[in-house]
Short mmCIF file of C-alpha atoms (C1' of nucleotides) in Angstrom, two decimals:
data_model
loop_
_atom_site.label_atom_id
_atom_site.label_comp_id
_atom_site.label_asym_id
_atom_site.label_seq_id
_atom_site.Cartn_x
_atom_site.Cartn_y
_atom_site.Cartn_z
CA MET R 256 -107.63 -6.19 43.60
CA LYS R 257 -106.36 -3.05 41.93
CA SER R 258 -107.55 -4.09 38.52
CA ARG R 259 -106.59 -0.97 36.64
CA GLU R 260 -104.69 -3.46 34.54
CA ASN R 261 -107.61 -3.95 32.20
CA LEU R 262 -109.45 -0.65 32.10
CA ILE R 263 -112.80 -2.04 33.19
CA PRO R 264 -113.63 -0.65 36.63
CA VAL R 265 -113.94 -3.20 39.40
CA TYR R 266 -117.38 -2.01 40.49
CA TYR R 267 -118.59 -2.52 36.94
CA ARG R 268 -117.27 -6.06 36.82
CA LEU R 269 -118.94 -6.83 40.12
CA ALA R 270 -122.24 -5.52 38.75
CA GLU R 271 -121.86 -7.54 35.54
CA ASP R 272 -121.07 -10.66 37.54
CA ILE R 273 -124.19 -10.36 39.61
CA LYS R 274 -126.28 -9.43 36.57
CA GLN R 275 -125.16 -12.63 34.84
CA GLN R 276 -126.08 -14.67 37.90
CA ILE R 277 -129.54 -13.12 37.99
CA GLU R 278 -130.18 -13.58 34.28
CA ALA R 279 -128.95 -17.16 34.42
CA GLY R 280 -131.38 -17.85 37.24
CA GLU R 281 -128.64 -18.63 39.75
CA LEU R 282 -129.84 -15.76 41.88
CA LYS R 283 -133.61 -15.97 41.94
CA ASP R 284 -136.28 -13.35 42.38
CA GLY R 285 -136.51 -12.36 46.03
CA GLU R 286 -133.15 -13.80 47.01
CA LEU R 287 -130.82 -11.83 49.25
CA LEU R 288 -127.42 -10.77 47.92
CA PRO R 289 -124.34 -11.13 50.12
CA THR R 290 -123.81 -8.10 52.33
CA GLU R 291 -121.69 -5.24 51.09
CA ALA R 292 -118.96 -6.24 53.50
CA GLN R 293 -119.00 -9.83 52.19
CA LEU R 294 -118.89 -8.70 48.58
CA GLY R 295 -116.00 -6.39 49.41
CA GLU R 296 -114.20 -9.32 50.97
CA LYS R 297 -114.92 -11.60 48.04
CA TYR R 298 -113.76 -9.18 45.38
CA GLY R 299 -111.00 -7.74 47.52
CA ILE R 300 -112.33 -4.20 47.22
CA SER R 301 -113.51 -1.55 49.60
CA ARG R 302 -117.09 -1.14 50.62
CA MET R 303 -117.62 2.15 48.78
CA THR R 304 -116.61 0.44 45.58
CA VAL R 305 -119.03 -2.40 46.21
CA ARG R 306 -121.73 0.19 46.72
CA GLN R 307 -120.97 1.70 43.34
CA GLY R 308 -121.66 -1.66 41.69
CA ILE R 309 -124.79 -2.23 43.75
CA ALA R 310 -126.08 1.19 42.70
CA LEU R 311 -125.72 0.20 39.06
CA LEU R 312 -127.77 -2.95 39.61
CA ALA R 313 -130.45 -1.00 41.45
CA GLU R 314 -130.63 1.52 38.62
CA ALA R 315 -131.14 -1.30 36.12
CA GLY R 316 -134.01 -2.56 38.26
CA LEU R 317 -132.32 -5.87 39.01
CA ILE R 318 -132.18 -5.43 42.77
CA ASP R 319 -133.98 -3.54 45.50
CA THR R 320 -131.94 -2.37 48.42
CA ILE R 321 -133.58 -2.00 51.80
CA LYS R 322 -131.79 -0.18 54.56
CA GLY R 323 -130.94 -2.32 57.54
CA LYS R 324 -131.88 -5.51 55.67
CA GLY R 325 -129.91 -5.93 52.47
CA SER R 326 -130.20 -6.10 48.69
CA PHE R 327 -132.82 -8.38 47.16
CA VAL R 328 -133.02 -9.70 43.64
CA THR R 329 -136.10 -8.36 41.89
CA ARG R 330 -137.61 -8.76 38.47
CA PRO R 331 -136.68 -5.94 36.13
CA ARG R 332 -139.51 -3.45 35.67
CA LEU R 333 -140.90 -4.90 32.46
CA ASN R 334 -144.07 -2.89 32.90
CA GLN R 335 -142.23 0.37 32.55
CA LEU R 336 -141.66 0.94 28.87
CA ILE R 337 -139.64 3.69 27.28
CA ILE R 338 -140.81 5.32 24.07
CA ASP R 339 -138.07 7.27 22.42
CA LEU R 340 -139.95 9.75 20.28
CA LYS R 341 -136.77 10.36 18.34
CA ASN R 342 -136.33 6.75 17.32
CA SER R 343 -139.69 5.08 17.22
CA GLY R 344 -141.45 6.31 14.16
CA VAL R 345 -141.89 9.85 15.40
CA ASN R 346 -139.07 12.23 14.49
CA ASP R 347 -137.30 9.35 12.88
CA GLU R 348 -134.21 10.18 10.90
CA GLN R 349 -135.79 8.71 7.81
CA LEU R 350 -138.65 11.16 8.06
CA ARG R 351 -138.88 14.27 5.94
CA TYR R 352 -140.90 17.29 6.92
CA LYS R 353 -143.00 19.71 4.96
CA LEU R 354 -144.07 22.91 6.63
CA LEU R 355 -147.73 23.58 5.91
CA SER R 356 -148.41 26.72 7.88
CA VAL R 357 -147.29 28.98 10.70
CA ASN R 358 -149.70 31.39 12.34
CA LEU R 359 -149.74 33.80 15.18
CA ILE R 360 -153.24 33.88 16.60
CA ARG R 361 -153.66 37.02 18.68
CA ASN R 362 -156.17 37.72 21.40
CA ASN R 363 -157.91 34.40 21.37
CA LEU R 364 -158.45 33.78 25.07
CA LYS R 365 -160.70 30.83 24.37
CA LEU R 366 -158.04 28.91 22.46
CA ALA R 367 -155.30 29.87 24.92
CA SER R 368 -157.30 28.70 27.89
CA GLU R 369 -158.28 25.48 26.13
CA LEU R 370 -154.59 24.80 25.77
CA GLY R 371 -154.00 25.66 29.41
CA PHE R 372 -151.93 28.74 28.62
CA THR R 373 -152.86 30.93 31.56
CA GLY R 374 -152.36 34.69 31.53
CA GLN R 375 -151.94 34.50 27.80
CA SER R 376 -154.10 35.12 24.80
CA SER R 377 -151.74 34.73 21.85
CA VAL R 378 -150.85 31.37 20.41
CA ILE R 379 -148.49 30.27 17.68
CA THR R 380 -149.62 27.34 15.57
CA VAL R 381 -147.31 25.30 13.39
CA LYS R 382 -148.52 22.62 11.04
CA ARG R 383 -146.24 20.12 9.36
CA LEU R 384 -146.67 17.07 7.22
CA LEU R 385 -144.35 14.14 7.82
CA PHE R 386 -143.23 11.91 5.00
CA LYS R 387 -141.54 8.56 4.85
CA GLY R 388 -140.12 8.50 1.37
CA ALA R 389 -142.84 9.90 -0.85
CA GLN R 390 -145.68 8.79 1.42
CA PRO R 391 -147.30 11.15 3.91
CA VAL R 392 -147.38 9.37 7.26
CA ALA R 393 -148.54 11.94 9.77
CA ILE R 394 -149.90 15.43 10.30
CA GLU R 395 -148.41 17.32 13.18
CA GLU R 396 -150.02 20.42 14.63
CA LYS R 397 -148.29 22.36 17.34
CA PHE R 398 -149.54 25.11 19.61
CA LEU R 399 -147.02 27.27 21.40
CA ARG R 400 -147.44 29.93 24.04
CA TYR R 401 -146.44 33.09 22.27
CA GLN R 402 -143.29 34.62 23.69
CA LYS R 403 -142.35 38.16 22.71
CA GLY R 404 -138.88 38.63 21.34
CA LYS R 405 -138.26 34.95 20.70
CA PRO R 406 -138.89 34.53 16.99
CA LEU R 407 -138.88 31.05 15.54
CA LEU R 408 -136.41 30.34 12.82
CA GLU R 409 -137.49 28.58 9.68
CA THR R 410 -134.98 25.81 10.19
CA GLN R 411 -136.31 25.20 13.68
CA LEU R 412 -139.84 25.07 12.40
CA GLU R 413 -138.90 22.49 9.87
CA TYR R 414 -136.45 20.30 11.69
CA ALA R 415 -136.66 20.73 15.44
CA ASP R 416 -138.45 18.10 17.45
CA PHE R 417 -141.23 19.37 19.64
CA PRO R 418 -139.50 19.67 23.04
CA GLU R 419 -136.60 21.40 21.31
CA LEU R 420 -138.89 23.84 19.56
CA VAL R 421 -140.61 24.70 22.83
CA ALA R 422 -137.25 25.20 24.50
CA LYS R 423 -136.09 27.58 21.79
CA HIS R 424 -139.18 29.74 21.89
CA GLN R 425 -139.62 29.96 25.65
CA GLU R 426 -138.02 31.80 28.49
CA SER R 427 -139.39 29.17 30.83
CA VAL R 428 -137.50 25.89 30.97
CA PRO R 429 -139.48 22.85 29.83
CA VAL R 430 -139.33 20.14 32.47
CA ARG R 431 -142.02 17.58 31.64
CA ASN R 432 -143.75 16.00 28.69
CA ASP R 433 -147.11 14.29 29.29
CA THR R 434 -148.37 12.32 26.36
CA VAL R 435 -151.62 10.54 25.56
CA ILE R 436 -151.92 7.95 22.82
CA SER R 437 -155.34 7.24 21.40
CA VAL R 438 -157.32 6.43 18.27
CA ALA R 439 -159.54 8.74 16.25
CA ALA R 440 -161.19 8.87 12.86
CA LEU R 441 -159.58 11.03 10.21
CA LEU R 442 -161.34 14.26 9.27
CA PRO R 443 -161.86 14.69 5.53
CA GLU R 444 -159.12 17.29 5.25
CA GLN R 445 -156.71 15.13 7.23
CA ALA R 446 -157.50 12.15 5.02
CA ARG R 447 -156.74 14.25 1.98
CA LEU R 448 -153.38 15.36 3.38
CA LEU R 449 -152.46 11.81 4.27
CA GLU R 450 -153.74 10.51 0.93
CA ALA R 451 -155.93 8.05 2.77
CA ASP R 452 -159.46 6.76 2.53
CA GLU R 453 -161.73 8.94 4.54
CA VAL R 454 -163.00 6.09 6.62
CA LEU R 455 -159.57 5.29 8.00
CA PRO R 456 -158.89 5.66 11.70
CA ALA R 457 -155.63 7.21 12.89
CA LEU R 458 -153.20 6.94 15.74
CA VAL R 459 -153.23 10.17 17.74
CA ILE R 460 -150.27 11.25 19.84
CA LYS R 461 -150.91 14.30 21.98
CA GLN R 462 -147.96 15.79 23.81
CA VAL R 463 -148.10 18.55 26.38
CA ILE R 464 -144.86 20.19 27.47
CA TYR R 465 -144.82 21.76 30.91
CA ALA R 466 -142.61 24.20 32.75
CA LYS R 467 -142.03 23.97 36.47
CA GLY R 468 -145.30 24.21 38.36
CA ASP R 469 -147.47 22.44 35.77
CA ASN R 470 -147.60 25.41 33.41
CA PRO R 471 -148.17 24.18 29.86
CA LEU R 472 -145.79 25.73 27.34
CA GLY R 473 -146.88 23.89 24.27
CA VAL R 474 -149.18 21.22 22.88
CA SER R 475 -148.46 18.94 19.94
CA ILE R 476 -150.98 16.72 18.23
CA MET R 477 -149.85 14.12 15.74
CA ILE R 478 -152.38 12.39 13.54
CA CYS R 479 -150.71 9.28 12.15
CA HIS R 480 -151.73 7.15 9.19
CA LYS R 481 -152.61 3.80 10.72
CA ASP R 482 -150.84 1.66 8.13
CA ARG R 483 -147.70 3.74 7.89
CA PHE R 484 -146.97 4.45 11.48
CA GLU R 485 -146.56 2.56 14.69
CA LEU R 486 -145.01 3.34 18.03
CA LYS R 487 -142.28 1.19 19.48
CA ALA R 488 -141.44 0.99 23.16
CA THR R 489 -139.09 -1.13 25.18
CA SER R 490 -138.36 -1.84 28.81
CA TYR R 491 -134.68 -1.77 28.15
CA PRO R 492 -133.09 1.41 29.47
CA LEU R 493 -131.76 3.41 26.56
CA SER R 494 -129.14 5.01 28.73
CA GLY R 495 -128.49 1.66 30.37
CA ARG R 496 -125.02 1.53 31.79
CA LEU R 497 -125.10 -2.16 32.46
CA MET I 32 -120.98 21.01 56.91
CA LYS I 33 -121.96 17.89 58.79
CA SER I 34 -125.62 18.46 58.27
CA ARG I 35 -126.88 15.34 59.92
CA GLU I 36 -128.85 17.81 62.01
CA ASN I 37 -131.74 17.78 59.59
CA LEU I 38 -131.84 14.30 58.10
CA ILE I 39 -131.64 15.44 54.48
CA PRO I 40 -128.31 14.29 53.06
CA VAL I 41 -125.95 17.04 51.94
CA TYR I 42 -125.47 15.56 48.48
CA TYR I 43 -129.22 15.62 48.01
CA ARG I 44 -129.46 19.26 49.00
CA LEU I 45 -126.68 20.14 46.61
CA ALA I 46 -128.55 18.35 43.80
CA GLU I 47 -131.81 20.10 44.68
CA ASP I 48 -130.06 23.47 44.75
CA ILE I 49 -128.66 23.00 41.28
CA LYS I 50 -131.93 21.58 39.99
CA GLN I 51 -133.74 24.71 41.16
CA GLN I 52 -131.19 26.91 39.42
CA ILE I 53 -131.64 24.99 36.18
CA GLU I 54 -135.43 25.03 36.32
CA ALA I 55 -135.44 28.73 37.16
CA GLY I 56 -133.26 29.40 34.14
CA GLU I 57 -130.34 30.71 36.19
CA LEU I 58 -128.20 27.93 34.81
CA LYS I 59 -128.95 27.71 31.13
CA ASP I 60 -128.76 24.87 28.66
CA GLY I 61 -125.14 24.18 27.76
CA GLU I 62 -123.66 26.08 30.68
CA LEU I 63 -120.79 24.59 32.65
CA LEU I 64 -121.27 23.78 36.33
CA PRO I 65 -118.55 24.68 38.81
CA THR I 66 -115.96 21.95 39.13
CA GLU I 67 -116.41 19.24 41.70
CA ALA I 68 -113.62 20.76 43.75
CA GLN I 69 -115.29 24.18 43.68
CA LEU I 70 -118.66 22.75 44.66
CA GLY I 71 -117.00 20.86 47.49
CA GLU I 72 -115.44 24.12 48.66
CA LYS I 73 -118.71 26.03 48.37
CA TYR I 74 -120.78 23.52 50.29
CA GLY I 75 -117.97 22.59 52.64
CA ILE I 76 -118.14 18.91 51.75
CA SER I 77 -115.74 16.36 50.34
CA ARG I 78 -115.46 15.65 46.64
CA MET I 79 -116.99 12.17 46.82
CA THR I 80 -120.09 13.69 48.36
CA VAL I 81 -120.29 16.29 45.60
CA ARG I 82 -120.06 13.48 43.10
CA GLN I 83 -123.03 11.77 44.70
CA GLY I 84 -125.14 14.86 44.09
CA ILE I 85 -123.84 15.26 40.55
CA ALA I 86 -124.74 11.64 39.84
CA LEU I 87 -128.32 12.34 40.89
CA LEU I 88 -128.56 15.26 38.47
CA ALA I 89 -127.09 13.21 35.66
CA GLU I 90 -129.62 10.43 36.32
CA ALA I 91 -132.46 12.94 36.09
CA GLY I 92 -131.08 14.05 32.73
CA LEU I 93 -130.39 17.60 33.91
CA ILE I 94 -126.66 17.52 33.29
CA ASP I 95 -124.17 15.67 31.13
CA THR I 96 -120.77 15.02 32.59
CA ILE I 97 -117.78 14.77 30.31
CA LYS I 98 -114.54 13.40 31.62
CA GLY I 99 -111.71 15.89 31.60
CA LYS I 100 -114.06 18.77 30.81
CA GLY I 101 -116.81 19.14 33.36
CA SER I 102 -120.58 18.93 33.88
CA PHE I 103 -122.85 20.75 31.45
CA VAL I 104 -126.47 21.72 31.90
CA THR I 105 -128.65 19.90 29.39
CA ARG I 106 -132.32 19.82 28.61
CA PRO I 107 -134.09 16.93 30.28
CA ARG I 108 -134.84 14.11 27.85
CA LEU I 109 -138.40 15.08 27.05
CA ASN I 110 -138.39 12.78 24.06
CA GLN I 111 -137.99 9.74 26.22
CA LEU I 112 -141.38 8.89 27.61
CA ILE I 113 -142.21 6.27 30.16
CA ILE I 114 -145.38 4.23 29.87
CA ASP I 115 -146.20 2.46 33.06
CA LEU I 116 -148.40 -0.39 31.93
CA LYS I 117 -149.56 -0.81 35.51
CA ASN I 118 -150.87 2.72 35.81
CA SER I 119 -151.84 3.97 32.41
CA GLY I 120 -155.04 2.30 31.49
CA VAL I 121 -153.54 -1.16 31.10
CA ASN I 122 -153.58 -3.29 34.22
CA ASP I 123 -155.10 -0.39 36.03
CA GLU I 124 -156.28 -1.04 39.56
CA GLN I 125 -159.77 -0.07 38.57
CA LEU I 126 -159.87 -2.79 35.94
CA ARG I 127 -161.62 -6.07 36.45
CA TYR I 128 -160.72 -9.21 34.55
CA LYS I 129 -162.79 -12.02 33.14
CA LEU I 130 -161.00 -15.14 32.04
CA LEU I 131 -162.37 -16.29 28.69
CA SER I 132 -160.22 -19.29 27.90
CA VAL I 133 -157.01 -21.15 28.59
CA ASN I 134 -155.62 -23.65 26.11
CA LEU I 135 -152.60 -25.78 25.68
CA ILE I 136 -151.92 -26.10 21.97
CA ARG I 137 -149.62 -29.07 21.43
CA ASN I 138 -147.42 -29.80 18.47
CA ASN I 139 -148.17 -26.73 16.46
CA LEU I 140 -144.76 -25.83 15.10
CA LYS I 141 -146.21 -23.22 12.80
CA LEU I 142 -147.77 -21.21 15.60
CA ALA I 143 -144.72 -21.62 17.81
CA SER I 144 -142.36 -20.42 15.14
CA GLU I 145 -144.63 -17.49 14.27
CA LEU I 146 -144.31 -16.44 17.88
CA GLY I 147 -140.55 -16.89 17.74
CA PHE I 148 -140.56 -19.78 20.20
CA THR I 149 -137.64 -21.77 18.89
CA GLY I 150 -137.14 -25.45 19.71
CA GLN I 151 -140.68 -25.56 20.89
CA SER I 152 -143.99 -26.69 19.51
CA SER I 153 -146.41 -26.31 22.39
CA VAL I 154 -148.01 -23.02 23.27
CA ILE I 155 -150.33 -21.90 26.05
CA THR I 156 -152.95 -19.35 25.13
CA VAL I 157 -154.82 -17.26 27.65
CA LYS I 158 -157.65 -14.96 26.74
CA ARG I 159 -159.09 -12.38 29.08
CA LEU I 160 -161.63 -9.62 28.85
CA LEU I 161 -160.90 -6.40 30.72
CA PHE I 162 -163.67 -4.31 32.22
CA LYS I 163 -163.85 -0.83 33.58
CA GLY I 164 -166.97 -0.92 35.70
CA ALA I 165 -169.52 -2.83 33.65
CA GLN I 166 -168.01 -1.85 30.30
CA PRO I 167 -165.65 -4.12 28.39
CA VAL I 168 -162.61 -2.06 27.44
CA ALA I 169 -160.12 -4.51 26.00
CA ILE I 170 -159.47 -8.07 24.89
CA GLU I 171 -156.15 -9.51 25.91
CA GLU I 172 -154.71 -12.62 24.32
CA LYS I 173 -151.50 -14.09 25.58
CA PHE I 174 -149.24 -16.75 24.13
CA LEU I 175 -146.75 -18.44 26.40
CA ARG I 176 -143.96 -20.85 25.66
CA TYR I 177 -145.12 -24.04 27.30
CA GLN I 178 -142.93 -25.08 30.20
CA LYS I 179 -143.28 -28.56 31.66
CA GLY I 180 -143.85 -28.77 35.36
CA LYS I 181 -144.76 -25.12 35.76
CA PRO I 182 -148.54 -25.11 35.94
CA LEU I 183 -150.35 -21.81 35.92
CA LEU I 184 -152.58 -21.08 38.85
CA GLU I 185 -156.06 -19.76 38.30
CA THR I 186 -155.37 -16.67 40.37
CA GLN I 187 -152.31 -15.90 38.28
CA LEU I 188 -154.28 -16.28 35.09
CA GLU I 189 -156.85 -13.86 36.32
CA TYR I 190 -154.83 -11.24 38.14
CA ALA I 191 -151.20 -11.35 37.15
CA ASP I 192 -149.89 -8.77 34.74
CA PHE I 193 -148.17 -10.13 31.68
CA PRO I 194 -144.49 -9.93 32.66
CA GLU I 195 -145.39 -11.46 36.01
CA LEU I 196 -147.28 -14.30 34.37
CA VAL I 197 -144.35 -15.05 32.08
CA ALA I 198 -141.97 -15.01 35.04
CA LYS I 199 -144.13 -17.47 36.97
CA HIS I 200 -144.40 -19.96 34.15
CA GLN I 201 -140.83 -19.89 32.92
CA GLU I 202 -137.52 -21.26 34.04
CA SER I 203 -135.83 -18.60 31.97
CA VAL I 204 -135.69 -15.13 33.48
CA PRO I 205 -137.55 -12.44 31.52
CA VAL I 206 -135.25 -9.51 30.86
CA ARG I 207 -136.88 -7.36 28.22
CA ASN I 208 -140.29 -6.25 27.00
CA ASP I 209 -140.58 -4.89 23.46
CA THR I 210 -143.90 -3.34 22.67
CA VAL I 211 -145.54 -2.03 19.52
CA ILE I 212 -148.57 0.25 19.57
CA SER I 213 -150.73 0.44 16.49
CA VAL I 214 -154.25 0.73 15.16
CA ALA I 215 -156.40 -1.99 13.64
CA ALA I 216 -160.02 -2.61 12.78
CA LEU I 217 -162.02 -4.82 15.12
CA LEU I 218 -162.94 -8.29 13.90
CA PRO I 219 -166.63 -9.12 14.22
CA GLU I 220 -166.06 -11.40 17.19
CA GLN I 221 -163.89 -8.83 18.90
CA ALA I 222 -166.51 -6.16 18.34
CA ARG I 223 -169.09 -8.44 19.93
CA LEU I 224 -166.93 -9.04 23.00
CA LEU I 225 -166.27 -5.32 23.37
CA GLU I 226 -169.92 -4.47 22.73
CA ALA I 227 -168.85 -2.13 19.96
CA ASP I 228 -169.97 -1.25 16.47
CA GLU I 229 -168.22 -3.49 14.01
CA VAL I 230 -166.78 -0.60 12.09
CA LEU I 231 -164.84 0.67 15.07
CA PRO I 232 -161.05 0.71 14.97
CA ALA I 233 -159.06 -0.35 18.01
CA LEU I 234 -155.81 0.47 19.74
CA VAL I 235 -153.52 -2.56 19.59
CA ILE I 236 -150.75 -3.10 22.11
CA LYS I 237 -148.46 -5.99 21.32
CA GLN I 238 -145.90 -6.97 23.93
CA VAL I 239 -143.12 -9.50 23.48
CA ILE I 240 -141.22 -10.65 26.55
CA TYR I 241 -137.67 -11.86 25.99
CA ALA I 242 -135.18 -13.87 27.98
CA LYS I 243 -131.46 -13.25 27.73
CA GLY I 244 -130.26 -13.67 24.17
CA ASP I 245 -133.42 -12.39 22.46
CA ASN I 246 -135.40 -15.55 23.08
CA PRO I 247 -139.10 -14.74 23.19
CA LEU I 248 -140.89 -16.24 26.18
CA GLY I 249 -144.33 -14.81 25.62
CA VAL I 250 -146.44 -12.56 23.44
CA SER I 251 -149.41 -10.50 24.56
CA ILE I 252 -151.84 -8.73 22.28
CA MET I 253 -154.32 -6.27 23.67
CA ILE I 254 -157.18 -5.04 21.52
CA CYS I 255 -158.55 -1.91 23.16
CA HIS I 256 -161.87 -0.18 22.60
CA LYS I 257 -160.95 3.17 21.12
CA ASP I 258 -163.34 5.25 23.19
CA ARG I 259 -162.69 3.53 26.47
CA PHE I 260 -158.97 3.24 26.49
CA GLU I 261 -155.99 5.46 26.03
CA LEU I 262 -152.33 5.16 26.89
CA LYS I 263 -150.61 7.73 29.03
CA ALA I 264 -146.90 8.35 29.05
CA THR I 265 -144.68 10.91 30.72
CA SER I 266 -141.08 12.02 30.61
CA TYR I 267 -140.98 12.33 34.33
CA PRO I 268 -138.99 9.52 35.89
CA LEU I 269 -141.31 7.39 37.96
CA SER I 270 -138.53 6.29 40.19
CA GLY I 271 -137.18 9.82 40.19
CA ARG I 272 -135.10 10.45 43.23
CA LEU I 273 -134.90 14.16 42.70
"C1'" DG A 103 -98.35 20.76 32.33
"C1'" DA A 104 -102.43 22.31 34.65
"C1'" DG A 105 -107.11 21.18 35.26
"C1'" DT A 106 -110.86 18.04 35.03
"C1'" DG A 107 -113.72 14.10 36.10
"C1'" DG A 108 -113.28 8.60 37.13
"C1'" DT A 109 -111.83 5.15 40.28
"C1'" DC A 110 -110.61 3.49 44.68
"C1'" DT A 111 -109.27 3.18 49.71
"C1'" DA A 112 -109.72 2.62 54.77
"C1'" DG A 113 -111.60 4.48 57.83
"C1'" DA A 114 -115.91 6.77 60.67
"C1'" DC A 115 -120.62 7.51 62.57
"C1'" DC A 116 -125.44 6.98 61.73
"C1'" DA A 117 -130.41 4.99 61.38
"C1'" DC A 118 -132.69 1.07 60.65
"C1'" DT A 119 -134.04 -4.03 61.35
"C1'" DC A 120 -134.41 -8.05 63.89
"C1'" DG A 121 -134.34 -11.30 67.42
"C1'" DG F 14 -126.92 -5.60 70.76
"C1'" DA F 15 -125.34 -7.39 66.43
"C1'" DG F 16 -125.85 -6.72 61.67
"C1'" DT F 17 -127.19 -4.07 57.80
"C1'" DG F 18 -127.17 -0.37 54.43
"C1'" DG F 19 -126.70 5.22 54.16
"C1'" DT F 20 -123.72 9.09 54.55
"C1'" DC F 21 -119.36 11.24 54.65
"C1'" DT F 22 -114.24 12.16 54.82
"C1'" DA F 23 -109.47 13.10 53.26
"C1'" DG F 24 -106.67 11.32 50.95
"C1'" DA F 25 -104.55 8.86 46.34
"C1'" DC F 26 -103.60 7.75 41.43
"C1'" DC F 27 -105.46 7.66 36.86
"C1'" DA F 28 -107.03 9.05 31.96
"C1'" DC F 29 -108.64 12.60 29.54
"C1'" DT F 30 -108.81 17.55 27.61
"C1'" DC F 31 -106.84 21.71 26.31
"C1'" DG F 32 -103.73 25.21 25.31
#
DNA sequence: GAGTGGTCTAGACCACTCG
DNA sequence: GAGTGGTCTAGACCACTCG
């Protein structure tokens, strides 16, 4: 079936077909798919092409393939949620930024080691206020390993998201972002900045960016106004090709 | 290079090689990789095998491939974080569960429509208390579309995670989980259950499980004690094959 | 028109699983 | 030993990009 006629690749159509069957409940959780050879036969395509479709389904979490046995229908991984910090409240396009302060703190081993910056005693701090419309929604404080000869541009300070900022200021390549989400009470000064009652709690998002080998390159702490900010996450793959 | 000698597939070694070069900064952000033909030449392997390696790198977010142009080094997507609800505080293995109540609420169109359960007026509610050791850490309340002839087993009610529970009780196949994370004050009864001061705020995790076509099948609301619970997320692919 | 990645084929050998 | 998926090849034609 050389279906170049209609531009949609055959392996993709095979994957879609099977996806439909799974979502319609025709192929149930745990059930075994036909073998690759059988699917090739059925669709009139070669085995490598079948495998391309199967790979797509596996990537989407719809099947598990076990060598020597076959491909089994499985429930999608609904417990694995994706937060896109660029589109879920944080770093939203609707947000405006106001730069509060930038400091280079030299020779403060205590601070550097608290942040996990080994072999380092100078730290850059950047503080911004995030607005949605006229309302302040979050305070963001960033701590960067100081890197000689890599000055930060004003535009970066104001507009770059955190991983991007770290990338620009570092020789080392950032490879991982570990984040913790928790709740804390606002400090008086934070409450003032956020124009909130002092008693209000806040959503706290703490990001740590690492280079290869678990070396922290930067730490970001966002203090978010509880009524003006929430985090959205979804199980649906953002880069989903199916 | 038929390197079956050492069990590690050639395409995998190619991908690892390039990954190392990217993480070491030898291949910088935006740089163009050699063409597939050149890589095939260099490693002495066929183009399809090169493509297998390239696909792995693309999946890990280390390169972007553009048809007709080539493959470009790109920063990994550090803004896309994965929360694994099974290993990040929620549904943790260390957690114990106490079933508080199970109810079938019949003929309550208002509740059903609030939950988004269309064409439906009966709702099952399940309330559990989660413990870490002897300490209550969260209250979990679930609302399920009632499905005739699909009784819930006691063991499921106590141990199943939410997507699993929905899957067991529904004919429809769950395909998506949309979650919102926010902050709210504890109600007096909730504070009592969590053995907390009434004034305490709480982390709120609201999950909605959908079938195909944006039909909600179930809603779960977790009210988490702020000092005993935090959510962890990471950019590192959990199913990372590289 | 030359170069690139995207799709696809028809074969091959392998390691693994299962009865 | 029969069946399965995993790896790999050496070819082909295509659509796209760029000068």
